[in-house]
Each structure stands twice: as C-alpha cells, then as structure tokens.
mmCIF file of N, CA and C in Angstrom:
data_model
loop_
_atom_site.group_PDB
_atom_site.id
_atom_site.type_symbol
_atom_site.label_atom_id
_atom_site.label_comp_id
_atom_site.label_asym_id
_atom_site.label_seq_id
_atom_site.Cartn_x
_atom_site.Cartn_y
_atom_site.Cartn_z
ATOM 1 N N MET S 220 -31.886 4.413 2.274
ATOM 2 C CA MET S 220 -30.432 3.811 1.328
ATOM 3 C C MET S 220 -29.561 3.729 2.725
ATOM 4 N N ALA S 221 -28.889 2.365 2.757
ATOM 5 C CA ALA S 221 -28.121 2.379 4.331
ATOM 6 C C ALA S 221 -27.005 3.334 3.578
ATOM 7 N N MET S 222 -26.132 3.750 5.125
ATOM 8 C CA MET S 222 -24.765 4.717 4.850
ATOM 9 C C MET S 222 -23.684 4.159 5.090
ATOM 10 N N ILE S 223 -22.728 4.302 4.587
ATOM 11 C CA ILE S 223 -21.526 3.824 4.903
ATOM 12 C C ILE S 223 -20.686 3.860 6.578
ATOM 13 N N THR S 224 -20.607 3.115 7.491
ATOM 14 C CA THR S 224 -20.208 2.803 8.558
ATOM 15 C C THR S 224 -19.417 1.849 8.905
ATOM 16 N N ASP S 225 -18.885 2.182 9.770
ATOM 17 C CA ASP S 225 -18.420 0.746 10.764
ATOM 18 C C ASP S 225 -18.733 -0.571 10.285
ATOM 19 N N ASN S 226 -18.591 -1.755 10.630
ATOM 20 C CA ASN S 226 -18.531 -3.124 10.425
ATOM 21 C C ASN S 226 -20.001 -3.425 9.527
ATOM 22 N N LYS S 227 -20.090 -2.740 8.265
ATOM 23 C CA LYS S 227 -20.690 -2.564 7.135
ATOM 24 C C LYS S 227 -19.518 -2.698 5.693
ATOM 25 N N VAL S 228 -20.346 -3.932 5.053
ATOM 26 C CA VAL S 228 -19.447 -3.937 3.588
ATOM 27 C C VAL S 228 -20.559 -3.187 3.147
ATOM 28 N N ALA S 229 -19.076 -2.203 2.356
ATOM 29 C CA ALA S 229 -19.362 -1.077 1.517
ATOM 30 C C ALA S 229 -18.982 -2.001 -0.380
ATOM 31 N N THR S 230 -19.844 -1.674 -1.219
ATOM 32 C CA THR S 230 -18.613 -1.356 -2.489
ATOM 33 C C THR S 230 -18.669 -0.334 -2.807
ATOM 34 N N ILE S 231 -17.222 -0.594 -3.756
ATOM 35 C CA ILE S 231 -16.978 0.591 -4.769
ATOM 36 C C ILE S 231 -16.399 0.746 -5.947
ATOM 37 N N ASP S 232 -16.204 1.534 -6.653
ATOM 38 C CA ASP S 232 -15.317 1.379 -8.290
ATOM 39 C C ASP S 232 -14.621 2.844 -7.957
ATOM 40 N N TYR S 233 -13.670 2.449 -8.014
ATOM 41 C CA TYR S 233 -12.717 3.233 -7.419
ATOM 42 C C TYR S 233 -11.122 3.963 -8.551
ATOM 43 N N LYS S 234 -10.463 4.339 -8.159
ATOM 44 C CA LYS S 234 -9.252 4.872 -8.992
ATOM 45 C C LYS S 234 -8.591 5.725 -7.885
ATOM 46 N N LEU S 235 -6.555 4.926 -7.708
ATOM 47 C CA LEU S 235 -6.032 6.033 -6.635
ATOM 48 C C LEU S 235 -5.016 6.669 -7.904
ATOM 49 N N THR S 236 -4.711 7.898 -7.884
ATOM 50 C CA THR S 236 -3.887 8.317 -8.759
ATOM 51 C C THR S 236 -2.745 9.153 -8.206
ATOM 52 N N ILE S 237 -1.106 9.532 -8.440
ATOM 53 C CA ILE S 237 -0.497 10.129 -8.300
ATOM 54 C C ILE S 237 -0.408 11.229 -8.986
ATOM 55 N N ASP S 238 0.014 12.636 -8.250
ATOM 56 C CA ASP S 238 0.355 13.788 -8.895
ATOM 57 C C ASP S 238 0.426 13.793 -10.553
ATOM 58 N N ASP S 239 0.952 13.192 -11.305
ATOM 59 C CA ASP S 239 1.475 13.497 -12.495
ATOM 60 C C ASP S 239 0.306 12.683 -13.200
ATOM 61 N N GLY S 240 -0.909 11.792 -12.695
ATOM 62 C CA GLY S 240 -2.107 11.213 -12.991
ATOM 63 C C GLY S 240 -2.342 9.886 -12.907
ATOM 64 N N THR S 241 -0.758 9.245 -13.046
ATOM 65 C CA THR S 241 -0.699 7.678 -13.043
ATOM 66 C C THR S 241 -1.446 7.250 -12.371
ATOM 67 N N ILE S 242 -2.044 6.132 -12.759
ATOM 68 C CA ILE S 242 -3.014 4.997 -12.190
ATOM 69 C C ILE S 242 -2.547 4.046 -10.743
ATOM 70 N N VAL S 243 -2.037 4.310 -9.925
ATOM 71 C CA VAL S 243 -1.322 3.204 -9.010
ATOM 72 C C VAL S 243 -2.144 2.247 -8.545
ATOM 73 N N ASP S 244 -3.903 2.352 -8.296
ATOM 74 C CA ASP S 244 -4.528 1.818 -8.147
ATOM 75 C C ASP S 244 -6.327 1.617 -8.824
ATOM 76 N N SER S 245 -6.964 0.511 -8.772
ATOM 77 C CA SER S 245 -8.194 0.936 -9.293
ATOM 78 C C SER S 245 -9.004 -0.920 -9.280
ATOM 79 N N GLY S 246 -10.301 -0.369 -8.909
ATOM 80 C CA GLY S 246 -11.058 -1.425 -8.628
ATOM 81 C C GLY S 246 -12.545 -1.058 -9.030
ATOM 82 N N ASN S 247 -13.276 -1.978 -9.802
ATOM 83 C CA ASN S 247 -14.954 -2.108 -10.161
ATOM 84 C C ASN S 247 -15.494 -3.035 -9.203
ATOM 85 N N SER S 248 -16.530 -2.691 -8.726
ATOM 86 C CA SER S 248 -17.179 -3.636 -8.072
ATOM 87 C C SER S 248 -16.355 -4.033 -6.801
ATOM 88 N N TYR S 249 -15.748 -3.189 -6.414
ATOM 89 C CA TYR S 249 -15.026 -3.677 -4.625
ATOM 90 C C TYR S 249 -15.332 -3.533 -3.383
ATOM 91 N N ALA S 250 -15.319 -5.091 -2.939
ATOM 92 C CA ALA S 250 -15.981 -5.009 -1.660
ATOM 93 C C ALA S 250 -15.200 -4.909 -0.176
ATOM 94 N N TYR S 251 -15.704 -4.107 0.557
ATOM 95 C CA TYR S 251 -14.241 -4.346 1.907
ATOM 96 C C TYR S 251 -15.400 -3.757 2.657
ATOM 97 N N LEU S 252 -14.980 -4.430 4.141
ATOM 98 C CA LEU S 252 -15.524 -4.224 5.555
ATOM 99 C C LEU S 252 -14.671 -3.374 5.890
ATOM 100 N N HIS S 253 -15.978 -2.244 6.095
ATOM 101 C CA HIS S 253 -15.528 -0.659 6.322
ATOM 102 C C HIS S 253 -14.785 -0.610 7.931
ATOM 103 N N GLY S 254 -14.282 -0.075 8.788
ATOM 104 C CA GLY S 254 -13.831 0.143 9.927
ATOM 105 C C GLY S 254 -12.727 -0.812 10.138
ATOM 106 N N MET S 255 -12.067 -1.297 9.436
ATOM 107 C CA MET S 255 -11.494 -3.087 9.710
ATOM 108 C C MET S 255 -9.875 -2.766 9.047
ATOM 109 N N ASN S 256 -9.878 -1.270 8.654
ATOM 110 C CA ASN S 256 -8.367 -1.188 8.045
ATOM 111 C C ASN S 256 -7.991 -2.141 7.023
ATOM 112 N N ASN S 257 -9.271 -2.247 6.507
ATOM 113 C CA ASN S 257 -8.965 -2.807 4.940
ATOM 114 C C ASN S 257 -8.334 -2.036 4.203
ATOM 115 N N ILE S 258 -8.631 -1.052 3.653
ATOM 116 C CA ILE S 258 -8.312 -0.122 2.765
ATOM 117 C C ILE S 258 -7.633 0.986 3.400
ATOM 118 N N LEU S 259 -6.791 2.225 2.768
ATOM 119 C CA LEU S 259 -5.875 3.099 3.003
ATOM 120 C C LEU S 259 -7.301 4.287 4.513
ATOM 121 N N ILE S 260 -6.668 4.252 5.458
ATOM 122 C CA ILE S 260 -6.912 5.417 5.994
ATOM 123 C C ILE S 260 -7.946 6.471 5.477
ATOM 124 N N GLY S 261 -7.447 7.109 4.913
ATOM 125 C CA GLY S 261 -7.784 8.359 4.004
ATOM 126 C C GLY S 261 -8.619 7.878 3.195
ATOM 127 N N MET S 262 -8.855 6.881 2.596
ATOM 128 C CA MET S 262 -10.310 6.305 1.475
ATOM 129 C C MET S 262 -11.248 5.962 2.488
ATOM 130 N N GLU S 263 -11.023 5.384 3.683
ATOM 131 C CA GLU S 263 -11.957 4.997 4.659
ATOM 132 C C GLU S 263 -12.666 6.227 5.027
ATOM 133 N N ASN S 264 -11.758 7.078 5.626
ATOM 134 C CA ASN S 264 -12.452 8.612 5.916
ATOM 135 C C ASN S 264 -13.377 9.472 4.816
ATOM 136 N N ALA S 265 -12.979 9.071 3.699
ATOM 137 C CA ALA S 265 -13.594 9.412 2.540
ATOM 138 C C ALA S 265 -14.853 9.106 2.052
ATOM 139 N N LEU S 266 -15.144 8.203 2.664
ATOM 140 C CA LEU S 266 -16.427 7.026 2.745
ATOM 141 C C LEU S 266 -17.188 7.495 3.200
ATOM 142 N N THR S 267 -16.567 7.825 5.074
ATOM 143 C CA THR S 267 -17.421 7.168 6.070
ATOM 144 C C THR S 267 -18.828 8.192 5.607
ATOM 145 N N GLY S 268 -20.154 7.527 5.901
ATOM 146 C CA GLY S 268 -21.232 8.452 5.683
ATOM 147 C C GLY S 268 -21.531 8.761 4.471
ATOM 148 N N LYS S 269 -20.395 7.849 3.064
ATOM 149 C CA LYS S 269 -21.875 8.280 2.097
ATOM 150 C C LYS S 269 -22.682 7.181 1.783
ATOM 151 N N SER S 270 -23.602 7.114 0.941
ATOM 152 C CA SER S 270 -24.594 5.968 0.369
ATOM 153 C C SER S 270 -24.479 5.783 -0.702
ATOM 154 N N SER S 271 -25.144 4.780 -1.613
ATOM 155 C CA SER S 271 -25.353 4.123 -3.220
ATOM 156 C C SER S 271 -25.671 5.356 -3.743
ATOM 157 N N GLY S 272 -24.451 5.654 -4.418
ATOM 158 C CA GLY S 272 -24.794 6.758 -5.941
ATOM 159 C C GLY S 272 -23.317 7.544 -5.688
ATOM 160 N N ASP S 273 -23.507 8.094 -4.839
ATOM 161 C CA ASP S 273 -22.306 9.120 -3.844
ATOM 162 C C ASP S 273 -21.210 9.046 -4.266
ATOM 163 N N GLU S 274 -20.195 10.105 -4.800
ATOM 164 C CA GLU S 274 -18.856 10.133 -5.778
ATOM 165 C C GLU S 274 -18.212 10.784 -4.936
ATOM 166 N N VAL S 275 -17.028 10.427 -4.467
ATOM 167 C CA VAL S 275 -16.167 10.916 -4.114
ATOM 168 C C VAL S 275 -14.845 11.353 -5.011
ATOM 169 N N GLN S 276 -14.072 12.451 -4.871
ATOM 170 C CA GLN S 276 -13.010 12.906 -5.143
ATOM 171 C C GLN S 276 -12.108 13.699 -4.100
ATOM 172 N N VAL S 277 -10.762 12.675 -3.215
ATOM 173 C CA VAL S 277 -10.207 13.712 -2.350
ATOM 174 C C VAL S 277 -9.162 13.219 -2.212
ATOM 175 N N ASP S 278 -7.922 14.387 -2.279
ATOM 176 C CA ASP S 278 -6.952 14.115 -2.097
ATOM 177 C C ASP S 278 -6.103 12.759 -1.051
ATOM 178 N N ILE S 279 -5.406 12.531 -0.325
ATOM 179 C CA ILE S 279 -5.312 11.833 0.673
ATOM 180 C C ILE S 279 -3.670 11.757 1.221
ATOM 181 N N SER S 280 -3.754 12.739 1.974
ATOM 182 C CA SER S 280 -2.037 13.003 2.322
ATOM 183 C C SER S 280 -1.263 11.771 2.239
ATOM 184 N N ALA S 281 0.364 11.896 1.989
ATOM 185 C CA ALA S 281 1.003 10.610 2.734
ATOM 186 C C ALA S 281 0.537 9.804 4.105
ATOM 187 N N ASP S 282 0.692 10.550 5.354
ATOM 188 C CA ASP S 282 0.151 10.373 6.474
ATOM 189 C C ASP S 282 -1.119 9.284 6.750
ATOM 190 N N GLN S 283 -2.362 9.426 5.779
ATOM 191 C CA GLN S 283 -3.286 8.755 5.569
ATOM 192 C C GLN S 283 -3.148 7.248 4.876
ATOM 193 N N ALA S 284 -2.448 7.330 3.930
ATOM 194 C CA ALA S 284 -2.277 6.667 2.341
ATOM 195 C C ALA S 284 -0.897 5.433 3.088
ATOM 196 N N PHE S 285 0.483 5.814 2.658
ATOM 197 C CA PHE S 285 1.135 4.815 2.629
ATOM 198 C C PHE S 285 2.635 5.136 3.624
ATOM 199 N N GLY S 286 2.138 6.181 4.506
ATOM 200 C CA GLY S 286 2.967 6.773 5.453
ATOM 201 C C GLY S 286 4.168 7.905 5.027
ATOM 202 N N ASP S 287 4.488 8.640 5.885
ATOM 203 C CA ASP S 287 5.844 9.636 5.220
ATOM 204 C C ASP S 287 7.246 8.773 4.706
ATOM 205 N N LYS S 288 8.114 9.282 4.337
ATOM 206 C CA LYS S 288 8.779 8.736 3.743
ATOM 207 C C LYS S 288 9.945 8.410 4.936
ATOM 208 N N GLN S 289 10.171 7.578 5.118
ATOM 209 C CA GLN S 289 11.453 7.244 6.373
ATOM 210 C C GLN S 289 12.679 7.233 5.864
ATOM 211 N N ASP S 290 13.972 7.956 6.633
ATOM 212 C CA ASP S 290 15.618 8.243 6.942
ATOM 213 C C ASP S 290 15.758 6.600 6.985
ATOM 214 N N PHE S 291 16.597 5.875 6.076
ATOM 215 C CA PHE S 291 16.554 4.551 5.951
ATOM 216 C C PHE S 291 17.231 3.858 5.306
ATOM 217 N N GLU S 292 18.512 3.518 5.717
ATOM 218 C CA GLU S 292 19.682 3.296 4.560
ATOM 219 C C GLU S 292 18.944 1.761 4.290
ATOM 220 N N PRO S 293 19.067 2.194 2.635
ATOM 221 C CA PRO S 293 18.747 0.535 2.320
ATOM 222 C C PRO S 293 19.226 -0.365 2.361
ATOM 223 N N LEU S 294 19.009 -1.825 2.706
ATOM 224 C CA LEU S 294 19.649 -3.075 2.780
ATOM 225 C C LEU S 294 19.991 -4.002 1.804
ATOM 226 N N GLN S 295 21.467 -4.145 1.652
ATOM 227 C CA GLN S 295 21.583 -5.226 0.469
ATOM 228 C C GLN S 295 21.488 -6.844 1.054
ATOM 229 N N PHE S 296 20.831 -7.558 0.102
ATOM 230 C CA PHE S 296 21.204 -8.534 0.149
ATOM 231 C C PHE S 296 21.589 -9.568 -0.611
ATOM 232 N N HIS S 297 22.321 -10.843 -0.009
ATOM 233 C CA HIS S 297 22.812 -11.692 -1.853
ATOM 234 C C HIS S 297 21.940 -12.770 -1.832
ATOM 235 N N ARG S 298 21.864 -12.849 -2.598
ATOM 236 C CA ARG S 298 20.631 -14.269 -3.356
ATOM 237 C C ARG S 298 20.880 -15.541 -2.228
ATOM 238 N N ARG S 299 21.788 -15.644 -1.611
ATOM 239 C CA ARG S 299 22.021 -16.361 -1.216
ATOM 240 C C ARG S 299 20.786 -16.281 0.537
ATOM 241 N N ASP S 300 20.504 -15.358 0.425
ATOM 242 C CA ASP S 300 19.919 -15.383 1.785
ATOM 243 C C ASP S 300 18.061 -15.611 1.337
ATOM 244 N N PHE S 301 17.897 -15.567 -0.100
ATOM 245 C CA PHE S 301 16.745 -15.981 -0.074
ATOM 246 C C PHE S 301 16.678 -16.711 -0.617
ATOM 247 N N GLY S 302 17.277 -18.170 -1.076
ATOM 248 C CA GLY S 302 17.175 -19.606 -1.738
ATOM 249 C C GLY S 302 16.743 -19.030 -3.207
ATOM 250 N N GLN S 303 16.145 -20.152 -3.395
ATOM 251 C CA GLN S 303 14.966 -20.161 -4.530
ATOM 252 C C GLN S 303 14.459 -18.871 -4.547
ATOM 253 N N SER S 304 13.825 -18.030 -3.710
ATOM 254 C CA SER S 304 13.283 -17.282 -3.879
ATOM 255 C C SER S 304 13.516 -16.036 -4.955
ATOM 256 N N PHE S 305 15.045 -15.745 -4.279
ATOM 257 C CA PHE S 305 15.555 -15.142 -4.985
ATOM 258 C C PHE S 305 14.924 -14.632 -6.719
ATOM 259 N N ASP S 306 14.889 -15.747 -7.481
ATOM 260 C CA ASP S 306 14.638 -15.591 -8.722
ATOM 261 C C ASP S 306 13.566 -15.229 -8.943
ATOM 262 N N LYS S 307 12.134 -14.699 -7.773
ATOM 263 C CA LYS S 307 11.077 -14.152 -8.257
ATOM 264 C C LYS S 307 10.928 -13.228 -7.430
ATOM 265 N N LEU S 308 11.729 -11.837 -7.155
ATOM 266 C CA LEU S 308 11.960 -11.057 -6.418
ATOM 267 C C LEU S 308 11.460 -10.343 -7.806
ATOM 268 N N GLN S 309 10.558 -9.219 -7.286
ATOM 269 C CA GLN S 309 10.378 -7.525 -8.201
ATOM 270 C C GLN S 309 10.333 -6.248 -7.801
ATOM 271 N N VAL S 310 10.513 -5.509 -8.192
ATOM 272 C CA VAL S 310 11.094 -4.276 -7.691
ATOM 273 C C VAL S 310 9.402 -4.187 -7.353
ATOM 274 N N GLY S 311 9.320 -3.499 -6.383
ATOM 275 C CA GLY S 311 8.202 -3.027 -5.301
ATOM 276 C C GLY S 311 7.360 -4.234 -4.607
ATOM 277 N N MET S 312 7.435 -5.271 -4.348
ATOM 278 C CA MET S 312 7.258 -6.014 -3.636
ATOM 279 C C MET S 312 7.594 -6.185 -1.739
ATOM 280 N N GLY S 313 6.800 -6.605 -1.262
ATOM 281 C CA GLY S 313 6.845 -6.276 0.119
ATOM 282 C C GLY S 313 7.232 -7.472 0.179
ATOM 283 N N LEU S 314 8.437 -7.681 1.274
ATOM 284 C CA LEU S 314 8.595 -8.898 1.887
ATOM 285 C C LEU S 314 8.025 -8.742 3.786
ATOM 286 N N LYS S 315 7.844 -10.080 4.093
ATOM 287 C CA LYS S 315 7.773 -9.835 5.752
ATOM 288 C C LYS S 315 8.487 -10.305 6.189
ATOM 289 N N TYR S 316 9.280 -9.245 7.320
ATOM 290 C CA TYR S 316 10.473 -9.507 7.434
ATOM 291 C C TYR S 316 10.525 -9.378 9.103
ATOM 292 N N LYS S 317 10.983 -10.313 10.281
ATOM 293 C CA LYS S 317 11.404 -10.065 11.741
ATOM 294 C C LYS S 317 12.457 -9.230 11.831
ATOM 295 N N ASP S 318 12.430 -8.060 13.317
ATOM 296 C CA ASP S 318 13.495 -6.938 13.320
ATOM 297 C C ASP S 318 14.038 -7.990 14.259
ATOM 298 N N GLN S 319 15.083 -7.475 15.121
ATOM 299 C CA GLN S 319 15.848 -7.790 16.391
ATOM 300 C C GLN S 319 14.812 -8.015 17.302
ATOM 301 N N ASN S 320 13.509 -7.220 17.344
ATOM 302 C CA ASN S 320 13.074 -7.541 18.931
ATOM 303 C C ASN S 320 11.853 -8.182 18.539
ATOM 304 N N GLN S 321 11.828 -8.526 17.192
ATOM 305 C CA GLN S 321 10.945 -9.753 16.756
ATOM 306 C C GLN S 321 9.424 -8.952 16.605
ATOM 307 N N ASN S 322 9.273 -7.859 15.909
ATOM 308 C CA ASN S 322 8.287 -7.217 15.635
ATOM 309 C C ASN S 322 8.371 -7.719 14.235
ATOM 310 N N ASP S 323 7.181 -8.461 13.230
ATOM 311 C CA ASP S 323 6.690 -8.000 11.703
ATOM 312 C C ASP S 323 7.298 -6.208 11.442
ATOM 313 N N VAL S 324 8.075 -6.429 10.456
ATOM 314 C CA VAL S 324 8.128 -5.443 9.079
ATOM 315 C C VAL S 324 7.772 -5.901 7.702
ATOM 316 N N VAL S 325 7.579 -4.670 7.077
ATOM 317 C CA VAL S 325 7.808 -4.861 5.734
ATOM 318 C C VAL S 325 8.978 -4.169 4.682
ATOM 319 N N LEU S 326 9.693 -5.116 4.568
ATOM 320 C CA LEU S 326 10.647 -4.465 3.386
ATOM 321 C C LEU S 326 10.385 -4.517 2.158
ATOM 322 N N TYR S 327 10.677 -3.547 1.565
ATOM 323 C CA TYR S 327 10.023 -3.416 -0.122
ATOM 324 C C TYR S 327 11.539 -3.368 -1.229
ATOM 325 N N VAL S 328 11.389 -4.443 -2.432
ATOM 326 C CA VAL S 328 12.270 -4.480 -2.848
ATOM 327 C C VAL S 328 12.678 -3.501 -3.906
ATOM 328 N N THR S 329 13.612 -2.569 -3.918
ATOM 329 C CA THR S 329 13.876 -1.274 -4.975
ATOM 330 C C THR S 329 14.602 -1.823 -6.157
ATOM 331 N N LYS S 330 15.774 -3.012 -5.825
ATOM 332 C CA LYS S 330 16.449 -2.759 -7.181
ATOM 333 C C LYS S 330 17.116 -4.121 -6.865
ATOM 334 N N VAL S 331 17.081 -5.150 -7.981
ATOM 335 C CA VAL S 331 17.652 -6.265 -8.058
ATOM 336 C C VAL S 331 18.689 -6.230 -9.183
ATOM 337 N N LEU S 332 19.997 -6.757 -8.704
ATOM 338 C CA LEU S 332 20.726 -6.409 -9.399
ATOM 339 C C LEU S 332 22.397 -7.552 -9.573
ATOM 340 N N GLY S 333 21.677 -8.694 -10.609
ATOM 341 C CA GLY S 333 23.159 -9.250 -10.286
ATOM 342 C C GLY S 333 22.408 -10.512 -9.475
ATOM 343 N N SER S 334 23.971 -10.854 -8.045
ATOM 344 C CA SER S 334 23.520 -11.490 -7.504
ATOM 345 C C SER S 334 22.706 -11.080 -5.898
ATOM 346 N N TYR S 335 22.532 -9.378 -6.292
ATOM 347 C CA TYR S 335 22.239 -8.811 -5.114
ATOM 348 C C TYR S 335 20.673 -8.072 -5.205
ATOM 349 N N ALA S 336 19.782 -8.423 -4.002
ATOM 350 C CA ALA S 336 18.661 -6.914 -3.724
ATOM 351 C C ALA S 336 19.053 -6.394 -2.990
ATOM 352 N N THR S 337 18.589 -5.299 -3.519
ATOM 353 C CA THR S 337 18.415 -3.672 -2.262
ATOM 354 C C THR S 337 16.958 -3.717 -1.801
ATOM 355 N N LEU S 338 16.791 -3.818 -0.310
ATOM 356 C CA LEU S 338 15.163 -3.361 0.323
ATOM 357 C C LEU S 338 15.682 -2.184 0.937
ATOM 358 N N THR S 339 13.938 -1.418 0.950
ATOM 359 C CA THR S 339 14.048 -0.765 2.177
ATOM 360 C C THR S 339 12.586 -0.489 2.866
ATOM 361 N N ILE S 340 12.534 0.480 4.100
ATOM 362 C CA ILE S 340 11.362 0.065 4.886
ATOM 363 C C ILE S 340 10.162 0.645 4.204
ATOM 364 N N ASN S 341 10.506 1.650 3.101
ATOM 365 C CA ASN S 341 9.736 2.246 2.659
ATOM 366 C C ASN S 341 8.555 2.136 1.540
ATOM 367 N N HIS S 342 7.334 1.825 1.496
ATOM 368 C CA HIS S 342 6.444 1.411 0.804
ATOM 369 C C HIS S 342 6.843 2.199 -0.784
ATOM 370 N N PRO S 343 6.838 1.926 -1.686
ATOM 371 C CA PRO S 343 7.244 2.533 -3.391
ATOM 372 C C PRO S 343 6.381 3.829 -2.797
ATOM 373 N N LEU S 344 4.981 4.343 -2.609
ATOM 374 C CA LEU S 344 4.074 5.392 -2.639
ATOM 375 C C LEU S 344 4.411 6.267 -1.235
ATOM 376 N N ALA S 345 5.444 5.679 -0.574
ATOM 377 C CA ALA S 345 5.731 6.465 0.764
ATOM 378 C C ALA S 345 5.486 7.827 0.543
ATOM 379 N N GLY S 346 5.820 9.394 1.272
ATOM 380 C CA GLY S 346 5.785 10.269 1.015
ATOM 381 C C GLY S 346 4.880 11.115 -0.293
ATOM 382 N N LYS S 347 4.203 10.034 -1.446
ATOM 383 C CA LYS S 347 3.578 10.644 -1.820
ATOM 384 C C LYS S 347 1.799 11.333 -1.674
ATOM 385 N N THR S 348 1.070 12.217 -2.261
ATOM 386 C CA THR S 348 -0.083 12.522 -1.689
ATOM 387 C C THR S 348 -0.828 11.572 -2.679
ATOM 388 N N LEU S 349 -1.670 10.887 -2.996
ATOM 389 C CA LEU S 349 -2.580 10.705 -3.816
ATOM 390 C C LEU S 349 -4.108 10.869 -3.510
ATOM 391 N N THR S 350 -4.424 10.938 -5.171
ATOM 392 C CA THR S 350 -5.865 11.544 -5.685
ATOM 393 C C THR S 350 -7.043 10.214 -5.159
ATOM 394 N N PHE S 351 -8.042 10.059 -4.771
ATOM 395 C CA PHE S 351 -8.908 9.139 -4.640
ATOM 396 C C PHE S 351 -10.370 9.148 -4.850
ATOM 397 N N GLN S 352 -10.565 8.774 -6.071
ATOM 398 C CA GLN S 352 -12.083 8.774 -6.739
ATOM 399 C C GLN S 352 -12.755 7.879 -6.609
ATOM 400 N N ALA S 353 -14.446 8.025 -6.231
ATOM 401 C CA ALA S 353 -14.582 6.469 -5.991
ATOM 402 C C ALA S 353 -16.361 7.041 -6.004
ATOM 403 N N THR S 354 -16.602 5.867 -6.441
ATOM 404 C CA THR S 354 -18.440 5.717 -6.240
ATOM 405 C C THR S 354 -19.097 4.677 -6.017
ATOM 406 N N VAL S 355 -19.750 5.074 -5.151
ATOM 407 C CA VAL S 355 -20.151 4.029 -3.960
ATOM 408 C C VAL S 355 -21.461 3.358 -4.701
ATOM 409 N N ARG S 356 -21.433 2.079 -4.814
ATOM 410 C CA ARG S 356 -22.652 1.391 -5.374
ATOM 411 C C ARG S 356 -23.465 0.958 -4.416
#
C-alpha cells in the first residue's frame, strides 16, 4: 500500500471546519499532488505518510492554514476603480493586486456598499484554527 509522500497524487475525502462547527470547505475524491503547496500546509503535514483507508483528524493552527490576522487598514475603492467588474464583487472574494514594489498580493473583499468596495489583506479565515478531517482513498 503506497504512502502519501512528496510528488505523489493522493485522493482524499475531507472536511474543514471552524471552532463553531461551521464547514468552510469539503470535498469527496479530491485529488492533489502532495508536496507542491496545492493544499494548506497543515493539511499536507497531517497527510504525510498516511495510506489508503487511514483517517485523520487534527486541528490546524492559523499559521499552518490561512495565516495570522495582520494589522492592516482596510482599503476602500470606488466602483470606477473596477469598471464593469464592480457588480461581480462578492464578500470573501480574493483579487490579485500589484503592490508598489510590483509584488503579487491578494486583497479580499470585506464589504460592498453603494459605490464602494472595502478590501483587506487578510483572508476571511485568517487567524482561525481549523479542524481537518479526512479519509485517504
């Protein structure tokens, strides 16, 4: 029975929840390439060395999931900054952005109100511990 190691495709059924039991993501027969940052590092760490039929349940700290919450003043943009895309904005949506040093950054929509959208650098799950449950297929 092959173990999950780097550069091998693994298939899992999984569920991610936050502390109140809310499911934030799940999948059945989800296939990914292990060791290539295709899933959260905390999920990868929990699955390393597991084999078909193994079950996993671990808490994943924020630094192994979506990161710690960063102090960041939310930015507000007018609809003209987005053009026709403004009407497609949804809370939680991640938008790629180039900072002043031309680094790729993802900003997340926190509010759309009237003609303005508010964005932050924090993923909606930043700072949260997640519970990861999985069965290796």
